[in-house]
Coordinates of C-alpha atoms (C1' of nucleotides) in Angstrom, one line a residue:
Chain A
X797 CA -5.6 8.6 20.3
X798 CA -2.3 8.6 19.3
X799 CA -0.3 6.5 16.2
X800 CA 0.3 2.6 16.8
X801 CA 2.3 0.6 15.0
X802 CA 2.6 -3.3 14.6
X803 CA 6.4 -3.9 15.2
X804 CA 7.6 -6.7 13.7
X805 CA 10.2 -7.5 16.8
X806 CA 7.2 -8.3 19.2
X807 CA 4.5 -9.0 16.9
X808 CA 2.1 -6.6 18.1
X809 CA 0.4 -3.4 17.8
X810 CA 2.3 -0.8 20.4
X811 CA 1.6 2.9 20.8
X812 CA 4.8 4.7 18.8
X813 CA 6.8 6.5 21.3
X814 CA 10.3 7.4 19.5
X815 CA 13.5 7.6 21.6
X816 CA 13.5 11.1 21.7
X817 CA 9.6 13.0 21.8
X818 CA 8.7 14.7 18.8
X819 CA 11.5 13.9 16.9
X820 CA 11.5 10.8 14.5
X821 CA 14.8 9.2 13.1
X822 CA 13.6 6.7 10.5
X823 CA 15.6 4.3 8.0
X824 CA 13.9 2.6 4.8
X825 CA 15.6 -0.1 2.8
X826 CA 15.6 1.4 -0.4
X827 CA 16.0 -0.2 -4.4
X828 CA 19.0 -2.3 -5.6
X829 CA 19.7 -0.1 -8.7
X830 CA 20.1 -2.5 -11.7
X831 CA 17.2 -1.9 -13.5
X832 CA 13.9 -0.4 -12.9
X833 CA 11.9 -0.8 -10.2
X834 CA 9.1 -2.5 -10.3
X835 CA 5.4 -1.9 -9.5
X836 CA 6.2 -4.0 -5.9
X837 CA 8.9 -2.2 -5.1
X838 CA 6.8 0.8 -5.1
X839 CA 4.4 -0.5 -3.6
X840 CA 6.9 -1.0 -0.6
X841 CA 8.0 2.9 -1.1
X842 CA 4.5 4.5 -1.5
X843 CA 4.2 2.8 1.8
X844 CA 7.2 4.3 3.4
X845 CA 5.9 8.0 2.1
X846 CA 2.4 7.4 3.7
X847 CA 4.0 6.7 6.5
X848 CA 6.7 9.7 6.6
X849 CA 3.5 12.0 5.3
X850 CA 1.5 11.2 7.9
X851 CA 4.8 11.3 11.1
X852 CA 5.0 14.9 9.5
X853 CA 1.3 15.9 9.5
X854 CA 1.3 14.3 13.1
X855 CA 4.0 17.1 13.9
X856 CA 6.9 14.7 14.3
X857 CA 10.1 16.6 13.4
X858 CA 11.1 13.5 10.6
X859 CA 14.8 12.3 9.6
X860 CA 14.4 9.5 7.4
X861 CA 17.3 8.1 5.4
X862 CA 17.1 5.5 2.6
X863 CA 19.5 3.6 0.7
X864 CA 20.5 3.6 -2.7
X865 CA 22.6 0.1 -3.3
X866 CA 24.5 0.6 -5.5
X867 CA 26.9 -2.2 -5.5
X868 CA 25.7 -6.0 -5.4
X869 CA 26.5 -9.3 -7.0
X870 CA 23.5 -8.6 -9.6
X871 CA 24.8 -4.6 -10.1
X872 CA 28.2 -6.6 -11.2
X873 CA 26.5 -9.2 -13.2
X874 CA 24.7 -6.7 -15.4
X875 CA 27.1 -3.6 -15.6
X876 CA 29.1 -6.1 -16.8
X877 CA 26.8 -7.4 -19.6
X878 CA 26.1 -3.6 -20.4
X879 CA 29.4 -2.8 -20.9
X880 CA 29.3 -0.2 -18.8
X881 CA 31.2 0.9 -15.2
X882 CA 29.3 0.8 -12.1
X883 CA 29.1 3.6 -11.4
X884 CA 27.7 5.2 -15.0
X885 CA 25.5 1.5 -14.9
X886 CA 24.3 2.3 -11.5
X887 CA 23.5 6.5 -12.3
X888 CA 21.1 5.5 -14.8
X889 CA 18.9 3.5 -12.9
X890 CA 19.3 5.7 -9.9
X891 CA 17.8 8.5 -12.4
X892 CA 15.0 6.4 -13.6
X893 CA 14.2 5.4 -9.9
X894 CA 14.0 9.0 -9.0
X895 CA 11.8 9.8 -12.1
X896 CA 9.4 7.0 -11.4
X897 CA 8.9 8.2 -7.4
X898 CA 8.2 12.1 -8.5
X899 CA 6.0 10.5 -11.1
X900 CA 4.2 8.4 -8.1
X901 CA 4.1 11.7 -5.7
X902 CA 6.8 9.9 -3.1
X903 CA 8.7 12.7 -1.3
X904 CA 12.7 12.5 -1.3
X905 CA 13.7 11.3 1.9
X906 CA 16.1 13.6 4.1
X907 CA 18.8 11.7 2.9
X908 CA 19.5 9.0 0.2
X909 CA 22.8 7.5 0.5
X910 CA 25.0 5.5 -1.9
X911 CA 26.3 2.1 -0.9
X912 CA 29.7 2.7 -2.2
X913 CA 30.1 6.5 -1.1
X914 CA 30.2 4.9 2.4
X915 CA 32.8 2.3 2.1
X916 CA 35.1 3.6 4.8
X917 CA 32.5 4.2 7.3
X918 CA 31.4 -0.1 6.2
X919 CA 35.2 -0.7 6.9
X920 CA 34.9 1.5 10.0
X921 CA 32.4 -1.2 11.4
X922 CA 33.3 -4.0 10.5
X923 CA 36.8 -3.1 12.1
X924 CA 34.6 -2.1 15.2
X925 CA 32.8 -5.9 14.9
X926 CA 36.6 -7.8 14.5
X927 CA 37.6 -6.0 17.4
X928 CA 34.7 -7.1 19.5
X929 CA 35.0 -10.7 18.4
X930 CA 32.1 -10.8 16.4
X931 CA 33.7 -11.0 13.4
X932 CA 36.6 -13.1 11.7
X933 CA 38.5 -13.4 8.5
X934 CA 39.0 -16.1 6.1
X935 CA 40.6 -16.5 3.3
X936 CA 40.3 -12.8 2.1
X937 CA 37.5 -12.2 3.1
X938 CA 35.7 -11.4 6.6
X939 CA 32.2 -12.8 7.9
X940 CA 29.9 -12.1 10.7
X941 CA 30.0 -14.8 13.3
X942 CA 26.2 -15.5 14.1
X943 CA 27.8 -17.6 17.8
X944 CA 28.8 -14.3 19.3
X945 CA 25.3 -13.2 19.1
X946 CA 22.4 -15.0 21.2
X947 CA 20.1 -13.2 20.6
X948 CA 20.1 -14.0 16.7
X949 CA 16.6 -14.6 15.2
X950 CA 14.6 -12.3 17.3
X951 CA 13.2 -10.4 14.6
X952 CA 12.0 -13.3 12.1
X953 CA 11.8 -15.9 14.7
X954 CA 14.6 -18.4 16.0
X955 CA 13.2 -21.1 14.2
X956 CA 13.6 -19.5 10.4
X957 CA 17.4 -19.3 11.5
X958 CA 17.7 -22.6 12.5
X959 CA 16.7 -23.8 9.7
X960 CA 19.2 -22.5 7.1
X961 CA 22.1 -24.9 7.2
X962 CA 19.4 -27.7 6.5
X963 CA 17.7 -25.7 3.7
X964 CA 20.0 -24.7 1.7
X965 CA 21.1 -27.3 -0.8
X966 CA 23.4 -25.5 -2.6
X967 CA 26.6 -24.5 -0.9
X968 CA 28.7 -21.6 -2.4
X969 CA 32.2 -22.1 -2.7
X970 CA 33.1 -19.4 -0.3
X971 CA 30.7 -20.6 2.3
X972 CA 33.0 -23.5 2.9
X973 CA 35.2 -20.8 4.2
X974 CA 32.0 -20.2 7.1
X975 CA 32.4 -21.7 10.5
X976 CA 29.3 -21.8 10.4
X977 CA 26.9 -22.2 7.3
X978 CA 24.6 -19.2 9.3
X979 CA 27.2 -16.6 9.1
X980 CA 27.4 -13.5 6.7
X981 CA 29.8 -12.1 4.5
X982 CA 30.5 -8.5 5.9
X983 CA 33.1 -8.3 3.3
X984 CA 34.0 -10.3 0.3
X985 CA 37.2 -10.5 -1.0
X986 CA 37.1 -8.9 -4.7
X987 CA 37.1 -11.5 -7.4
X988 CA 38.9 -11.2 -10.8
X989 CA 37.3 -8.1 -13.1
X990 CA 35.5 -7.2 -10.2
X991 CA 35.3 -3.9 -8.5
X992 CA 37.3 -3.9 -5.3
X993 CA 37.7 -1.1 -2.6
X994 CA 41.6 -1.7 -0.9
X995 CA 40.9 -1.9 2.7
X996 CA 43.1 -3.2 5.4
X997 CA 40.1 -6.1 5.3
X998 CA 42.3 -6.5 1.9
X999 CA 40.9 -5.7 -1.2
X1000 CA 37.0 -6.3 -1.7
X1001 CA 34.3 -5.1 -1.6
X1002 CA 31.0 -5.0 1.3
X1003 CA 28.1 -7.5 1.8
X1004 CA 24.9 -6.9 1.4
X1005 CA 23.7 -6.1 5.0
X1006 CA 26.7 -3.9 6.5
X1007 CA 25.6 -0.8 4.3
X1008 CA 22.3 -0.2 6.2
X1009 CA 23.8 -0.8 9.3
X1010 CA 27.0 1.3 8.5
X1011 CA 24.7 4.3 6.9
X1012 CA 21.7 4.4 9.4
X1013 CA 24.4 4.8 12.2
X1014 CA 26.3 7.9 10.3
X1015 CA 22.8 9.5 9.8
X1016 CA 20.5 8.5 12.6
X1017 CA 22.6 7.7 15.3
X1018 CA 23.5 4.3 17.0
X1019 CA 19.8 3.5 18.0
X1020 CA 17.4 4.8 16.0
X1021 CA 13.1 5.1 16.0
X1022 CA 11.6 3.3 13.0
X1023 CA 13.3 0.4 10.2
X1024 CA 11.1 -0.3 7.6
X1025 CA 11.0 -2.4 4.3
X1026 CA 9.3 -5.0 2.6
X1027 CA 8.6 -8.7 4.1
X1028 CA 11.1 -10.5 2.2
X1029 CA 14.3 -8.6 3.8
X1030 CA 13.3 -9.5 7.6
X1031 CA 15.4 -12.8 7.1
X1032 CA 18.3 -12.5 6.3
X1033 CA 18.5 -8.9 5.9
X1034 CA 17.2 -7.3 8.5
X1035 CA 17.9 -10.0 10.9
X1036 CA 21.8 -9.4 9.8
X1037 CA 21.4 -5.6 10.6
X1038 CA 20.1 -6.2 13.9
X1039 CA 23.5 -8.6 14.6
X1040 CA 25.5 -6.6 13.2
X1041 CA 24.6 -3.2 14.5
X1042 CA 23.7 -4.5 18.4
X1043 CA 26.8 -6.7 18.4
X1044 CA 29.3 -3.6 17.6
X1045 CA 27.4 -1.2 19.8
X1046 CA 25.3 -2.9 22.3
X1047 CA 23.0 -0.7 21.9
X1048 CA 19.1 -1.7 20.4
X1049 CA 19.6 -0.9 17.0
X1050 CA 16.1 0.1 16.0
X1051 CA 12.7 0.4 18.3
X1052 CA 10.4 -0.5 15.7
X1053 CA 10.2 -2.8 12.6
X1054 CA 7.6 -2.3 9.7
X1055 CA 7.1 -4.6 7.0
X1056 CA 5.3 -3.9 3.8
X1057 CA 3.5 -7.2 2.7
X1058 CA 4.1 -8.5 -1.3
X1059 CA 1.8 -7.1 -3.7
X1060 CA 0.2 -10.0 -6.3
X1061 CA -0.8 -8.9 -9.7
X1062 CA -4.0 -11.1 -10.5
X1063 CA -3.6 -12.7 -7.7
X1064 CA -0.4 -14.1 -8.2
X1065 CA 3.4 -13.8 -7.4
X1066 CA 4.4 -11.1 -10.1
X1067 CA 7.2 -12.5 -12.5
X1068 CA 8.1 -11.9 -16.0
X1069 CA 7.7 -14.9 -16.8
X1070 CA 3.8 -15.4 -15.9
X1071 CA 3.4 -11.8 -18.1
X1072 CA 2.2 -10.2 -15.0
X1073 CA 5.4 -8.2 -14.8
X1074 CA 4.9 -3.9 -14.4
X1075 CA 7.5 -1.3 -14.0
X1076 CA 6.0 2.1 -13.8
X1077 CA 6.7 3.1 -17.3
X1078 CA 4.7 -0.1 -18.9
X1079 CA 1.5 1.2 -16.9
X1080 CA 2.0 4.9 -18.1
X1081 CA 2.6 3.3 -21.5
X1082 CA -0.9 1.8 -21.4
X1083 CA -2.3 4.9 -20.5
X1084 CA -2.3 4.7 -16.8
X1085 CA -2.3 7.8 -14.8
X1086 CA 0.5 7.8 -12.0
X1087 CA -1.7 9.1 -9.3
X1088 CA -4.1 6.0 -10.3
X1089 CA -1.2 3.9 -9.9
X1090 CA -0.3 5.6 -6.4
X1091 CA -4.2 5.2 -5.0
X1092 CA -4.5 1.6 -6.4
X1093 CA -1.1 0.9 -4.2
X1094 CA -2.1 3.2 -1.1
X1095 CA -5.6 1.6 -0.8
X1096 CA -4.6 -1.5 0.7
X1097 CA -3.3 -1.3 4.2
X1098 CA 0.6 -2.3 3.8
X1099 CA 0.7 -5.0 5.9
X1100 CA -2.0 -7.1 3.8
X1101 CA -1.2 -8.4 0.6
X1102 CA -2.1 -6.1 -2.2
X1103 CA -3.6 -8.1 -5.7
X1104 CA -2.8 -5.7 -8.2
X1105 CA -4.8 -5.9 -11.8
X1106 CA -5.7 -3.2 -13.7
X1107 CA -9.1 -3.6 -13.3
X1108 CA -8.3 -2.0 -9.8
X1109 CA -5.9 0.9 -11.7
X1110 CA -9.2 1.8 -13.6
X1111 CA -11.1 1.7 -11.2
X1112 CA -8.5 4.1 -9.0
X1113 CA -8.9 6.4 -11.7
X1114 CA -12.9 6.7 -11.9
X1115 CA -12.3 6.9 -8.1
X1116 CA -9.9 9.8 -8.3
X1117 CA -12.1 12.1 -11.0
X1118 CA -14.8 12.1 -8.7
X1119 CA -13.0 13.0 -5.8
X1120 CA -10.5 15.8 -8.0
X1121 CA -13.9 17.0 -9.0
X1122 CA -15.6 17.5 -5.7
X1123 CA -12.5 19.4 -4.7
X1124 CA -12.2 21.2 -6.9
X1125 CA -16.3 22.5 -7.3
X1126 CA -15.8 23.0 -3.7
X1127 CA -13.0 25.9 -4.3
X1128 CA -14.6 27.3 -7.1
X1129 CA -17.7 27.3 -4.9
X1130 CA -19.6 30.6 -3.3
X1131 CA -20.6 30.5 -0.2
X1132 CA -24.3 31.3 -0.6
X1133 CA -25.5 30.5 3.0
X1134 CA -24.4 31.8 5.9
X1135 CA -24.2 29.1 8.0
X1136 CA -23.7 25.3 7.1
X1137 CA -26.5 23.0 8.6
X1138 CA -25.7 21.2 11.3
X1139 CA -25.3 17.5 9.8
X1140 CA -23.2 19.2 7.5
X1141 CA -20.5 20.3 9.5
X1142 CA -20.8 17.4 12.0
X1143 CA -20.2 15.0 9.0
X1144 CA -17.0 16.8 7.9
X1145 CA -15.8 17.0 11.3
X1146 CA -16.7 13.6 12.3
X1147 CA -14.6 12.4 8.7
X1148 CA -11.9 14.4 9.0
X1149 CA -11.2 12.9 12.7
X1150 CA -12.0 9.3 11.2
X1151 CA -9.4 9.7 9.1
X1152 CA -7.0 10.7 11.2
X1153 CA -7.6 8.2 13.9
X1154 CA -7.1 5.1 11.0
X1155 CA -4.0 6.6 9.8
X1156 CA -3.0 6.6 13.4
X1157 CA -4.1 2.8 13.8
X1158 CA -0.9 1.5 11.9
X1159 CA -1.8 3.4 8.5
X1160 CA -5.2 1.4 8.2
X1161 CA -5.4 3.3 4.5
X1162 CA -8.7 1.7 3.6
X1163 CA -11.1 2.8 6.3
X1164 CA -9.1 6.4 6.3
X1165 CA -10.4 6.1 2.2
X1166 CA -13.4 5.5 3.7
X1167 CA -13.9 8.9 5.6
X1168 CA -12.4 10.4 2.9
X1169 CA -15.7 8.9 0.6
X1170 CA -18.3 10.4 3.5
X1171 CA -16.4 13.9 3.6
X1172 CA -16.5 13.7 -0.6
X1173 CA -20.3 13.2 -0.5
X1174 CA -21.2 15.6 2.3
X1175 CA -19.6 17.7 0.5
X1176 CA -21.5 17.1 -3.0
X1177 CA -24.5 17.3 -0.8
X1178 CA -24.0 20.4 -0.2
X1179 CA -23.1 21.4 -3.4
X1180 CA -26.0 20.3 -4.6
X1181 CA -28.2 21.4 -2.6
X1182 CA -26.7 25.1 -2.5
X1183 CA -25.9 24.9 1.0
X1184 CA -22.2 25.8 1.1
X1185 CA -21.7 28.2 4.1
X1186 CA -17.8 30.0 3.9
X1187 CA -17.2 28.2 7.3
X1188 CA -18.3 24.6 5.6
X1189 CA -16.3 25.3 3.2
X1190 CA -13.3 26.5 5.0
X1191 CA -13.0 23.1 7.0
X1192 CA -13.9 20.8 3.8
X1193 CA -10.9 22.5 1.9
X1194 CA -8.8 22.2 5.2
X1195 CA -10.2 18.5 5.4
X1196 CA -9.2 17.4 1.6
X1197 CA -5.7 19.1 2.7
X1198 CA -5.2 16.5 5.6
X1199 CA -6.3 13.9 3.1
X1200 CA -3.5 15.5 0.5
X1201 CA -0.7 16.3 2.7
X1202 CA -1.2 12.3 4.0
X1203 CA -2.1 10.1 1.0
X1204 CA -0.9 12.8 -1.5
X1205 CA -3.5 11.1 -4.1
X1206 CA -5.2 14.4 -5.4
X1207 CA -4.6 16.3 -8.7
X1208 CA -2.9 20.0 -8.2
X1209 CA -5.1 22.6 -8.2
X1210 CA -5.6 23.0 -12.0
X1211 CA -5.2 26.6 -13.7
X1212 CA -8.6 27.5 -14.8
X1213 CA -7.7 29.0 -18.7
X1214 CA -9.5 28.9 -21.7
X1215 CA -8.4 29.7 -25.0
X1216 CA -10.7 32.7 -26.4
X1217 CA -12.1 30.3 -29.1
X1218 CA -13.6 27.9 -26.1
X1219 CA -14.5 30.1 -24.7
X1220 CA -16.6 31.6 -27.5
X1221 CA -18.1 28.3 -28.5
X1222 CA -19.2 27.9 -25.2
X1223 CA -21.1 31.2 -25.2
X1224 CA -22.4 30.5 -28.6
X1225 CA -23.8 26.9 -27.5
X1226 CA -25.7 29.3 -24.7
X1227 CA -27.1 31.3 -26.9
X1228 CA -28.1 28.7 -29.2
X1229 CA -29.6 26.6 -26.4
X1230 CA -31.1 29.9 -25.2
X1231 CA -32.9 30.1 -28.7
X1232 CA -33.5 26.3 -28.3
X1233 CA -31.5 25.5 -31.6
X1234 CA -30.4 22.0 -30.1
X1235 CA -28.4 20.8 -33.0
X1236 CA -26.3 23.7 -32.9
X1237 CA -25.9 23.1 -29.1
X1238 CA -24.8 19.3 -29.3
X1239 CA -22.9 20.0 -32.4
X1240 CA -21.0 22.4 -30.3
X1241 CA -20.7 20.4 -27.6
X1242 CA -19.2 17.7 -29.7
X1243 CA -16.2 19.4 -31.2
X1244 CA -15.5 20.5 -27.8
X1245 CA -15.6 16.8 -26.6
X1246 CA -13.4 15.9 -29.5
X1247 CA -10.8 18.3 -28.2
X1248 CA -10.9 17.1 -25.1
X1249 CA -13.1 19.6 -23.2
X1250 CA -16.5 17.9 -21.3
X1251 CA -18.6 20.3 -20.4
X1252 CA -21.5 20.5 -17.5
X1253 CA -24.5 22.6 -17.5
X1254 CA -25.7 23.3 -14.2
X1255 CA -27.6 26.5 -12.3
X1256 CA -24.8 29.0 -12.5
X1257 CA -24.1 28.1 -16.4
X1258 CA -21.9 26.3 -17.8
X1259 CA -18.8 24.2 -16.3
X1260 CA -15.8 22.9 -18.2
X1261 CA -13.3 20.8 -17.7
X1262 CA -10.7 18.3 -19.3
X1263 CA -11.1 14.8 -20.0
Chain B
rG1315 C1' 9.8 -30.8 3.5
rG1316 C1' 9.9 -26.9 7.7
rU1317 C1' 7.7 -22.1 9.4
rG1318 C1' 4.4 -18.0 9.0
rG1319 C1' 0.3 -15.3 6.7
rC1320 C1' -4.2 -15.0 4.1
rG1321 C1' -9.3 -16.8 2.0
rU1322 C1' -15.5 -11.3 3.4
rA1323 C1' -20.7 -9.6 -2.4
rG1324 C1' -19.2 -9.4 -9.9
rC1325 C1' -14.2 -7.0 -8.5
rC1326 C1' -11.1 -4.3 -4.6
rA1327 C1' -11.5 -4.2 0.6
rA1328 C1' -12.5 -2.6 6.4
rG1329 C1' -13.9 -4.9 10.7
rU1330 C1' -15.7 -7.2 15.3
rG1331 C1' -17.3 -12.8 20.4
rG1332 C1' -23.5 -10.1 19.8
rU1333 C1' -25.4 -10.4 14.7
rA1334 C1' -21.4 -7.5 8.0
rA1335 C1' -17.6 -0.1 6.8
rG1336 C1' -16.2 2.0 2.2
rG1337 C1' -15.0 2.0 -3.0
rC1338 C1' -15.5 0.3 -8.3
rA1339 C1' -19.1 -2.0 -11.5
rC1340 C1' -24.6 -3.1 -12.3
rG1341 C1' -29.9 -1.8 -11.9
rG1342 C1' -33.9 1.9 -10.6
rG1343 C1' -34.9 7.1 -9.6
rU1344 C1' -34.1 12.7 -9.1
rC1345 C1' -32.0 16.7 -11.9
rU1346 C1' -31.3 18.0 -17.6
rG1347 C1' -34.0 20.0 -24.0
rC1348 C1' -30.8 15.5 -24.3
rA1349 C1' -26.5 14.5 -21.9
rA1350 C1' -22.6 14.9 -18.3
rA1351 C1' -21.7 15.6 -13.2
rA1352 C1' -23.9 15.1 -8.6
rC1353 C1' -27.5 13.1 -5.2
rC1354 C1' -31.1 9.2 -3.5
rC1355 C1' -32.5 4.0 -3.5
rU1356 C1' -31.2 -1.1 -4.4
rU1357 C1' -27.2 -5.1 -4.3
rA1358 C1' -23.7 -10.6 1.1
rU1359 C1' -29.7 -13.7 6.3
rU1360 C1' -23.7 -14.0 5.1
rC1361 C1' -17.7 -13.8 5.9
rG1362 C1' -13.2 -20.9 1.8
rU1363 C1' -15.2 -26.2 3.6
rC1364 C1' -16.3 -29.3 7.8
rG1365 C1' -16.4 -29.9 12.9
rG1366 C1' -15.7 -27.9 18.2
rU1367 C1' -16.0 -24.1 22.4
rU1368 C1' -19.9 -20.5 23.6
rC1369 C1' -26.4 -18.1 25.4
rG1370 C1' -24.3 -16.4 20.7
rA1371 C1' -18.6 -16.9 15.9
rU1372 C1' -17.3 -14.2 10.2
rU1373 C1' -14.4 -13.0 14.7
rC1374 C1' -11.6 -18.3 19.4
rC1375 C1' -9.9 -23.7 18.6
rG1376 C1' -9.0 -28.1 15.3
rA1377 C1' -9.0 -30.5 10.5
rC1378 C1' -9.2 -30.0 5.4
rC1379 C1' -9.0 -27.3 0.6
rG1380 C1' -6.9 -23.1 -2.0
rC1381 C1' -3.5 -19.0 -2.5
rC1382 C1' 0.9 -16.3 -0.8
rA1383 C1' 5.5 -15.6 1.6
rC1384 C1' 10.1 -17.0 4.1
rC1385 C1' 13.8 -21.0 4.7
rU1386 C1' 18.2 -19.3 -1.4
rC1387 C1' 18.9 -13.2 -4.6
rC1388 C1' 14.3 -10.4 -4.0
rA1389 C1' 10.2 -4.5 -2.0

RNA sequence: GGUGGCGUAGCCAAGUGGUAAGGCACGGGUCUGCAAAACCCUUAUUCGUCGGUUCGAUUCCGACCGCCACCUCCA
């Protein structure tokens, strides 16, 4: 079976066939950089890896640009109020965003371009739309006229479109330069104390939407495979890129559309305001573990909404040490049979093709967790039972890498040292249970404990390992 | 107000017109000197409420209730 997607532009689950076979050209809408992001935007971007991870493992040769915008009204508003240029503002929280994703396991896309080192190719296209007619100027500044395109609202549905001019209450002063309320700044002409790019648009500086549109043509070509980003930017954003892109080129701009639904935290929209508010940092504050943080946001298919509490990030975290563990008793493991029993490798093999087949089915993440569960207990089984063949354990190891190289939830494998003193008390608490002096034993065990080393007696002796 | 989505055990959550995956927690057991870890067993006659279609609905339709989203910056 092959992978499926549910493409936002028809509203149904289609086998993925991209333009050109084997090869994927892939564009994510990535942060706005004025502060850091928070734990919805990831959840929105630990999608978009899962999704690149598990093109790659499918064999797809992957290009997959993101954005870093890097110039906005909000950028403005609060490099302003820091006292700081754009562009030192705007580094910061580009470093902090690149912290927080190696912290969450998120692999750098090919290519992660800044709004405002593409200016000319923005001014490039939106000379390309004026020439075309889709585009006019007024009053300094130069908008995207929504007439010249009929086949506006396709993505989110003509009727959302429709019903701007009669939603919106407020009415900016420069939309009163708008033939019609619908259209889109594609450039804005540069207010006092703001930056400005010169431009023979005159001096200004880009809208919101031309940047994708400008930078996913430079780097994927006209017409590219997959656009993905969260719910909220189908309308306008998306919608905007679509018209803007098809209307200078004529060409379909993108072939599929995912959307990553909202993520709740206690079942509720996340705002400061309510207290339910999370960057990264605040959960590692608390003690989190990132990779928690990364399973508790990759369990939840991406197009359902995800209610994260940190009930759930515990109980990610319990989830994780027993699967970390099981991997890794499986490669410190002998082999001490020659050949696995039969349920045994049938269950691994059976798992290991369940979870590719849900990651195929439009990255259903839970029921591929689900496989990953049997394959972690036929594997314990085995364990326990001393029943580990060197073929069984070949294909679990190869298994648990599928599950890595996809989901990337699992700890590296861990350096197995002791200091010389552990190691000594360990082989004292052995002797003393040996010559069944208990207290010894426990007391022993204790200080071991309290240094953060748990320890497991079992046939072969005596297993460590770190809280 | 308009449009769309969702509502499954204590919690998270998959799924299907044919009788409810999985995880976390809880309880019981095996193993252990005691633990820990692991394994086994148990946990929804029921899928927001009320109707309808059907031989049969949690799955389709309608109404209602609740939550979320978009329509305005937003992952």
């Amino acid at each position: 079976m092959s992978v499926r997607f549910f493409n936002s532009l028809t509203r149904s689950r289609e086998p993925f066939l991209p333009l050109e076979p084997g090869r994927v050209r892939m564009y994510a809408c990535g942060p706005t950089v004025y502060n850091f992001a928070h734990i919805g935007n990831f959840r929105t971007f630990v999608f978009v890896d899962a999704l690149r991870r598990h093109l790659k493992w499918r064999g797809y040769e992957l290009l997959h640009v993101m954005n870093l915008t890097d110039v906005d009204d909000k950028i403005i508003r609060d490099a302003r109020a820091a006292g700081l240029p754009l562009r030192e503002f705007t580094e910061k929280y580009i470093r902090h965003f690149w912290e927080d994703a190696d912290a969450l396991g998120i692999e750098r896309p090919e290519v992660a371009p800044r709004a405002t080192e593409h200016i000319p190719e923005m001014i490039a296209l939106i000379g390309r739309l004026t020439r075309c007619g889709c585009a006019y100027h007024s009053d300094g500044s130069t908008y995207f006229r929504i007439a010249s395109f009929p086949r506006y609202g396709a993505l989110s549905g003509g009727k959302l479109a429709g019903n701007v001019a009669g939603a919106s209450e407020r009415v900016e002063a420069d939309e009163y330069e708008k033939d019609d309320a619908r259209d889109f700044a594609l450039w804005k002409r540069s207010q006092p104390d703001e930056p400005a790019w010169d431009s023979p648009l005159g001096p200004g500086r880009p809208g919101w939407h031309i940047e994708c549109s400008a930078m996913a043509m430079k780097y994927l070509g006209e017409s590219l495979d997959i656009h993905c980003g969260g719910v909220d930017l189908m309308f306008p954003h998306h919608e905007n890129e679509i018209a803007q892109s098809e209307g200078a080129t004529g060409k379909p701009f993108a072939k599929y559309w995912l959307h990553a639904e909202h993520l709740l935290v206690n079942g509720r929209k996340m705002s400061k305001r309510e207290g339910n508010y999370y960057t990264l940092r605040d959960l590692l504050e608390r003690g989190y573990a990132a990779r928690a943080v990364r399973y508790a946001l990759v369990a939840v298919p991406y197009r359902k909404p995800l209610n994260f509490t940190l009930e759930g990030v515990e109980a990610a975290e319990r989830r994780l040490k027993r699967l970390n563990e099981t991997v890794r008793r499986l490669r410190e493991a002998k082999s001490v049979v020659a050949e696995a029993a039969d349920d045994a490798a049938t269950t691994i093999a059976q798992a290991r093709k369940a979870f590719g087949a849900a990651m195929d089915d439009d990255l259903n993440t839970a029921e591929a967790l689900a496989a990953v569960a049997q394959l972690e207990t036929a594997v314990n089984i085995a364990l326990t039972r001393g029943e580990l063949s060197e073929p069984f354990k070949r294909t679990a190891l190869a298994a648990f890498d599928d599950v890595q190289t996809v989901l990337g939830i699992l700890d590296p494998p861990e350096e197995a040292l002791l200091d010389a003193a552990v190691e000594a008390l360990i082989a004292e608490r052995m002797a003393a249970r040996q010559a069944r002096n208990f207290a010894r034993a426990d007391a022993i065990r204790a200080q071991l404990a309290a240094q953060g080393v748990l320890l497991e007696d079992g046939k072969d002796g005596t297993r460590w390992r770190r809280a």
